[in-house]
Coordinates of N, CA and C in Angstrom, one line a residue:
M1 N 0.6 -1.3 -0.3 CA -0.1 0.6 0.1 C 0.9 1.0 0.3
I2 N 0.9 2.3 -1.3 CA 0.9 3.4 -0.9 C -0.1 4.2 -0.5
Q3 N 1.3 5.3 0.6 CA 0.5 6.2 1.5 C 0.9 8.0 1.2
P4 N 0.3 8.5 0.4 CA 1.0 10.0 0.1 C 1.4 10.1 1.8
Y5 N 2.5 11.1 2.0 CA 3.0 12.0 3.0 C 3.4 13.3 2.1
L6 N 2.3 14.6 2.8 CA 2.3 16.2 2.7 C 3.1 16.7 2.9
F7 N 4.1 17.5 3.0 CA 4.1 19.5 4.0 C 3.8 20.2 3.3
Y8 N 2.8 20.8 4.5 CA 2.6 22.1 3.7 C 3.4 23.3 4.3
S9 N 4.5 23.1 4.8 CA 5.9 24.1 5.2 C 4.6 25.3 6.6
G10 N 4.0 24.5 7.0 CA 3.0 26.1 8.3 C 1.8 25.9 8.3
R11 N 1.0 25.7 6.8 CA -0.4 25.6 7.2 C -0.6 24.4 7.3
C12 N -0.1 23.1 8.2 CA -0.9 22.1 8.1 C -2.4 22.2 8.9
E13 N -2.7 22.3 10.2 CA -3.7 23.0 10.3 C -4.9 23.4 9.4
E14 N -4.5 24.1 8.8 CA -5.7 24.8 8.2 C -6.2 23.3 6.9
A15 N -5.3 23.4 6.5 CA -5.2 22.0 5.6 C -6.1 21.4 6.0
I16 N -5.4 20.9 7.2 CA -6.5 19.6 7.8 C -7.8 19.9 7.8
E17 N -8.7 21.1 8.4 CA -9.4 21.4 8.0 C -9.8 22.1 7.1
F18 N -9.6 22.4 5.9 CA -9.7 22.4 4.4 C -10.7 21.0 3.8
Y19 N -9.5 20.2 4.9 CA -10.2 18.7 3.2 C -10.7 17.7 5.0
R20 N -11.6 19.1 6.2 CA -12.7 17.9 6.7 C -14.2 18.5 6.2
K21 N -13.5 20.3 5.4 CA -15.2 20.5 5.7 C -15.3 20.1 3.5
A22 N -14.3 19.9 3.1 CA -14.4 19.1 1.3 C -14.7 17.9 1.5
L23 N -14.0 17.2 2.0 CA -14.2 15.9 1.0 C -14.6 15.0 2.7
G24 N -15.4 15.6 3.8 CA -15.4 14.9 5.2 C -13.7 13.9 5.3
A25 N -12.9 14.7 5.5 CA -12.0 13.5 6.1 C -12.0 14.0 7.4
E26 N -11.5 12.6 7.9 CA -11.9 11.9 9.2 C -9.6 12.3 10.1
V27 N -9.7 13.0 11.3 CA -8.6 12.9 11.8 C -8.4 11.6 12.7
L28 N -7.7 10.5 11.9 CA -7.0 9.8 13.0 C -5.9 10.4 14.1
M29 N -5.1 11.6 13.2 CA -4.1 11.6 14.5 C -3.3 12.7 14.5
M30 N -2.8 13.2 15.9 CA -2.3 15.1 15.0 C -1.2 14.3 16.7
M31 N -1.1 15.3 15.9 CA 1.0 15.2 17.5 C 1.3 17.3 17.1
R32 N 1.2 17.9 17.6 CA 1.9 18.6 17.8 C 3.1 19.1 18.0
M33 N 4.2 19.9 17.0 CA 5.8 19.6 17.6 C 5.7 19.7 18.9
K34 N 5.4 19.9 20.2 CA 5.8 20.5 21.0 C 4.9 19.3 22.4
E35 N 4.2 18.8 21.0 CA 3.8 16.5 21.9 C 5.2 15.7 21.4
S36 N 6.0 16.6 20.9 CA 6.8 15.1 21.0 C 7.9 14.5 23.0
P37 N 7.4 13.7 22.5 CA 8.3 13.2 23.9 C 9.5 13.0 23.6
D38 N 10.2 13.6 22.2 CA 11.6 13.8 22.3 C 11.8 15.1 22.5
G39 N 10.8 16.7 22.2 CA 11.2 17.5 22.8 C 10.5 18.1 20.8
I40 N 10.6 19.3 20.8 CA 10.3 20.0 20.1 C 12.0 20.3 19.1
P41 N 12.3 19.0 17.9 CA 13.5 19.4 17.0 C 14.3 20.1 17.0
P42 N 15.1 20.0 17.0 CA 16.6 21.6 16.9 C 16.1 22.6 15.3
H43 N 16.5 22.0 14.5 CA 15.9 22.3 12.9 C 14.6 23.0 12.6
I44 N 13.8 23.4 14.2 CA 12.4 23.7 13.9 C 12.2 25.1 13.7
P45 N 12.1 25.9 13.3 CA 11.9 27.7 14.0 C 11.4 27.4 14.9
A46 N 12.0 28.1 15.9 CA 11.5 29.5 17.0 C 9.4 29.8 17.3
G47 N 8.7 29.5 17.8 CA 7.7 29.6 17.6 C 6.6 28.7 17.0
S48 N 6.9 27.9 16.6 CA 6.5 26.8 15.7 C 6.0 25.4 16.4
E49 N 6.3 26.0 17.7 CA 5.9 24.8 19.2 C 4.3 23.9 18.7
N50 N 3.6 24.5 18.2 CA 2.1 24.6 17.8 C 1.5 24.0 16.5
K51 N 2.9 23.6 15.6 CA 2.8 23.8 14.3 C 2.6 21.5 13.8
I52 N 2.1 21.6 13.2 CA 2.3 20.4 13.1 C 3.1 19.2 12.6
M53 N 4.2 18.6 13.6 CA 4.5 17.3 13.6 C 3.9 16.2 12.5
H54 N 3.3 15.9 13.2 CA 2.1 14.8 12.2 C 0.7 14.9 12.1
A55 N -0.3 14.5 11.2 CA -1.5 13.8 11.0 C -1.8 13.0 10.3
S56 N -3.0 12.7 10.6 CA -3.0 11.1 9.9 C -4.7 11.5 9.2
L57 N -5.5 11.4 8.1 CA -6.6 12.3 7.8 C -7.1 10.5 7.0
Q58 N -8.3 9.4 7.3 CA -9.3 9.6 6.4 C -9.8 9.4 5.5
I59 N -9.5 9.0 4.1 CA -11.0 10.1 3.4 C -10.3 8.7 2.8
G60 N -12.6 8.7 2.8 CA -12.7 7.6 2.1 C -12.0 5.8 2.3
G61 N -11.3 5.3 1.6 CA -11.2 4.4 1.6 C -9.3 4.1 1.9
G62 N -9.0 5.8 1.9 CA -8.0 6.3 2.4 C -6.5 6.7 3.6
V63 N -5.9 6.7 3.1 CA -4.8 8.0 4.5 C -4.2 8.6 3.9
L64 N -4.3 9.7 4.4 CA -3.3 11.1 3.9 C -2.5 11.2 4.3
M65 N -1.3 11.1 4.9 CA -0.7 11.7 6.3 C -0.2 12.9 5.9
L66 N -0.1 14.1 6.7 CA -0.4 15.2 6.6 C 1.7 16.2 7.4
S67 N 2.0 17.1 7.3 CA 3.3 17.5 8.4 C 3.3 18.8 8.1
D68 N 3.5 20.1 9.0 CA 3.8 20.9 8.8 C 5.5 21.7 8.3
G69 N 6.1 19.6 8.0 CA 7.4 19.8 8.0 C 8.7 20.7 8.7
M70 N 9.5 21.5 8.6 CA 10.3 22.5 8.9 C 10.0 23.8 9.1
C71 N 8.6 24.1 8.4 CA 7.8 25.4 9.0 C 8.7 26.5 7.9
S72 N 9.0 26.3 7.1 CA 9.1 27.4 6.3 C 9.3 27.2 4.6
G73 N 8.7 28.8 4.5 CA 7.9 28.5 2.6 C 7.5 28.2 2.5
E74 N 6.9 28.5 1.4 CA 6.2 27.9 1.1 C 6.0 26.0 0.1
P75 N 4.9 25.9 1.1 CA 4.9 25.0 -0.2 C 4.9 24.2 -1.4
K76 N 5.4 22.8 -1.5 CA 5.4 22.7 -3.8 C 4.8 21.4 -3.7
F77 N 3.7 21.5 -4.0 CA 3.5 20.1 -5.0 C 4.0 19.5 -6.0
E78 N 4.5 19.6 -7.2 CA 4.9 19.5 -8.1 C 5.0 18.2 -8.5
G79 N 4.8 17.5 -9.9 CA 5.0 16.0 -10.3 C 3.4 15.1 -9.6
F80 N 3.0 15.5 -9.1 CA 2.2 14.4 -8.8 C 0.3 15.1 -8.7
S81 N -0.3 13.9 -9.4 CA -1.9 14.5 -8.9 C -2.2 13.0 -7.4
L82 N -2.9 14.3 -6.0 CA -3.7 12.8 -5.4 C -5.0 12.9 -6.9
S83 N -5.8 11.6 -6.4 CA -6.9 11.5 -7.2 C -8.2 11.2 -6.0
I84 N -9.4 10.8 -6.3 CA -10.2 10.5 -5.6 C -12.0 10.5 -6.6
S85 N -11.9 9.8 -6.0 CA -13.4 8.6 -6.9 C -14.6 8.9 -6.8
P86 N -15.8 9.6 -6.4 CA -16.4 9.9 -6.6 C -17.7 8.4 -6.6
A87 N -18.0 8.6 -5.9 CA -19.3 6.9 -6.6 C -20.1 7.1 -7.5
T88 N -21.5 9.4 -7.2 CA -21.8 9.9 -8.1 C -21.5 10.9 -8.9
V89 N -21.8 11.3 -10.1 CA -21.5 12.4 -10.9 C -21.6 13.3 -9.5
A90 N -23.1 13.6 -9.1 CA -23.6 14.3 -7.9 C -21.9 14.9 -6.8
E91 N -22.1 13.7 -6.5 CA -21.0 14.3 -5.4 C -20.0 13.9 -5.8
A92 N -19.4 13.9 -6.9 CA -18.1 14.0 -7.9 C -18.4 15.9 -7.7
E93 N -19.4 16.6 -8.4 CA -19.5 18.3 -8.8 C -19.2 19.1 -7.3
R94 N -20.1 17.9 -5.9 CA -19.7 18.1 -4.7 C -17.9 18.5 -4.1
R95 N -17.7 17.6 -5.1 CA -15.9 17.1 -4.2 C -15.7 18.7 -4.6
F96 N -15.4 18.5 -6.5 CA -14.7 19.3 -7.1 C -15.0 21.1 -6.9
A97 N -15.9 21.0 -6.5 CA -16.7 22.0 -6.3 C -15.5 22.9 -5.2
A98 N -15.4 22.2 -4.1 CA -14.9 22.3 -1.9 C -13.4 22.4 -2.4
L99 N -13.2 21.7 -3.1 CA -11.9 21.4 -3.5 C -11.0 22.5 -4.5
S100 N -11.5 23.4 -5.3 CA -11.1 24.3 -5.9 C -11.5 25.1 -5.4
E101 N -12.4 25.6 -3.9 CA -12.7 26.7 -3.7 C -11.2 28.1 -2.9
G102 N -11.0 28.4 -3.6 CA -9.9 29.5 -2.8 C -8.4 28.2 -4.1
G103 N -9.1 27.8 -5.0 CA -7.7 27.2 -5.5 C -7.7 27.2 -7.4
K104 N -7.3 26.4 -8.4 CA -7.8 27.0 -9.4 C -8.0 25.3 -10.8
V105 N -8.6 25.8 -11.0 CA -9.6 24.8 -11.8 C -8.3 24.2 -12.9
T106 N -8.3 23.5 -13.3 CA -7.0 23.0 -14.7 C -8.0 22.5 -15.3
M107 N -8.7 21.5 -15.4 CA -10.3 21.1 -16.2 C -11.5 20.6 -15.2
P108 N -12.4 21.8 -16.1 CA -14.1 21.3 -15.9 C -13.8 19.8 -15.3
L109 N -14.8 19.5 -14.9 CA -16.0 17.8 -14.7 C -16.0 17.9 -16.3
D110 N -16.6 16.8 -16.7 CA -16.9 16.5 -18.0 C -16.9 15.4 -18.4
K111 N -17.3 15.2 -19.1 CA -17.0 12.8 -19.5 C -16.5 13.0 -20.7
T112 N -15.9 12.2 -20.0 CA -14.8 11.9 -21.1 C -14.7 10.0 -21.7
F113 N -14.6 9.2 -22.0 CA -14.9 8.2 -22.9 C -14.2 7.1 -21.7
W114 N -13.9 7.8 -20.4 CA -13.7 6.7 -19.0 C -14.3 6.3 -18.5
S115 N -15.2 7.6 -18.3 CA -15.4 8.4 -16.9 C -17.0 8.6 -17.3
P116 N -17.8 8.3 -17.0 CA -19.1 9.9 -16.7 C -19.3 11.4 -16.2
C117 N -17.1 11.6 -15.6 CA -17.8 12.7 -14.8 C -15.5 12.7 -14.4
F118 N -15.2 13.1 -15.1 CA -14.0 13.5 -14.7 C -13.4 15.6 -14.2
G119 N -12.6 15.6 -13.6 CA -12.4 17.5 -13.7 C -10.4 16.9 -13.3
M120 N -10.1 18.0 -13.5 CA -8.7 18.4 -12.0 C -8.5 19.8 -12.1
L121 N -8.3 20.3 -10.3 CA -7.6 21.4 -10.3 C -6.3 20.6 -9.3
T122 N -6.5 22.1 -8.6 CA -4.8 22.8 -7.9 C -6.2 23.4 -6.7
D123 N -5.4 22.8 -5.3 CA -6.6 23.6 -4.3 C -6.2 24.9 -4.0
R124 N -5.4 25.4 -2.9 CA -5.4 26.7 -2.3 C -3.8 26.2 -1.8
F125 N -3.4 25.0 -1.6 CA -1.9 25.0 -0.9 C -1.9 24.8 -1.6
G126 N -1.4 24.0 -2.9 CA -0.9 24.3 -4.4 C -1.1 22.6 -4.7
V127 N -2.0 21.5 -4.3 CA -2.6 20.6 -4.1 C -2.5 19.8 -5.5
N128 N -1.7 18.5 -6.4 CA -3.0 18.8 -7.2 C -4.3 17.6 -7.1
W129 N -4.9 18.0 -8.2 CA -6.3 17.2 -8.1 C -7.0 16.4 -8.7
M130 N -7.2 14.6 -9.2 CA -8.3 14.7 -10.3 C -9.4 13.8 -9.4
V131 N -10.4 14.5 -9.7 CA -12.2 13.7 -9.1 C -12.3 12.7 -11.2
N132 N -12.3 11.3 -10.3 CA -12.8 11.0 -11.7 C -14.2 9.7 -10.9
V133 N -15.5 10.5 -11.5 CA -16.1 9.3 -10.8 C -16.2 7.7 -12.5
V134 N -15.9 6.8 -11.1 CA -15.2 5.5 -12.0 C -17.0 4.8 -12.7
Q135 N -17.3 4.0 -13.5 CA -17.2 3.8 -14.7 C -18.2 2.5 -14.5
P136 N -19.2 1.3 -13.9 CA -19.1 1.0 -13.3 C -19.3 -1.0 -15.1
A137 N -18.2 -1.9 -14.5 CA -17.8 -2.5 -15.5 C -19.1 -3.7 -16.4

């Protein structure tokens, strides 16, 4: 099993709340820097004790892991997309609209030869998403 682990460079808590609302994500685990049994890592900038060291979100049948990482700069999410497969076109439309809020639609939802509803977007954090309703076999 592959689980994506994304680093939000100081915006992780905001991303968690966004995905909870947009995708119905459930927080399975969340630890702040100050909660580490080993103390705050020395490479973390001062004032970052409340940033997220590690979090896991259940989204549908998958788990997305997140962190604030080094808590510096803007996150860069290049060369990949996360993909979700809503069961219906109506659900795809809801998820697509929610994820694209504050982001950018790169391919509007539309019918394709492989799906009754497929689209791509970049969310407000710069994460690329594909929304794909799988046709029944």
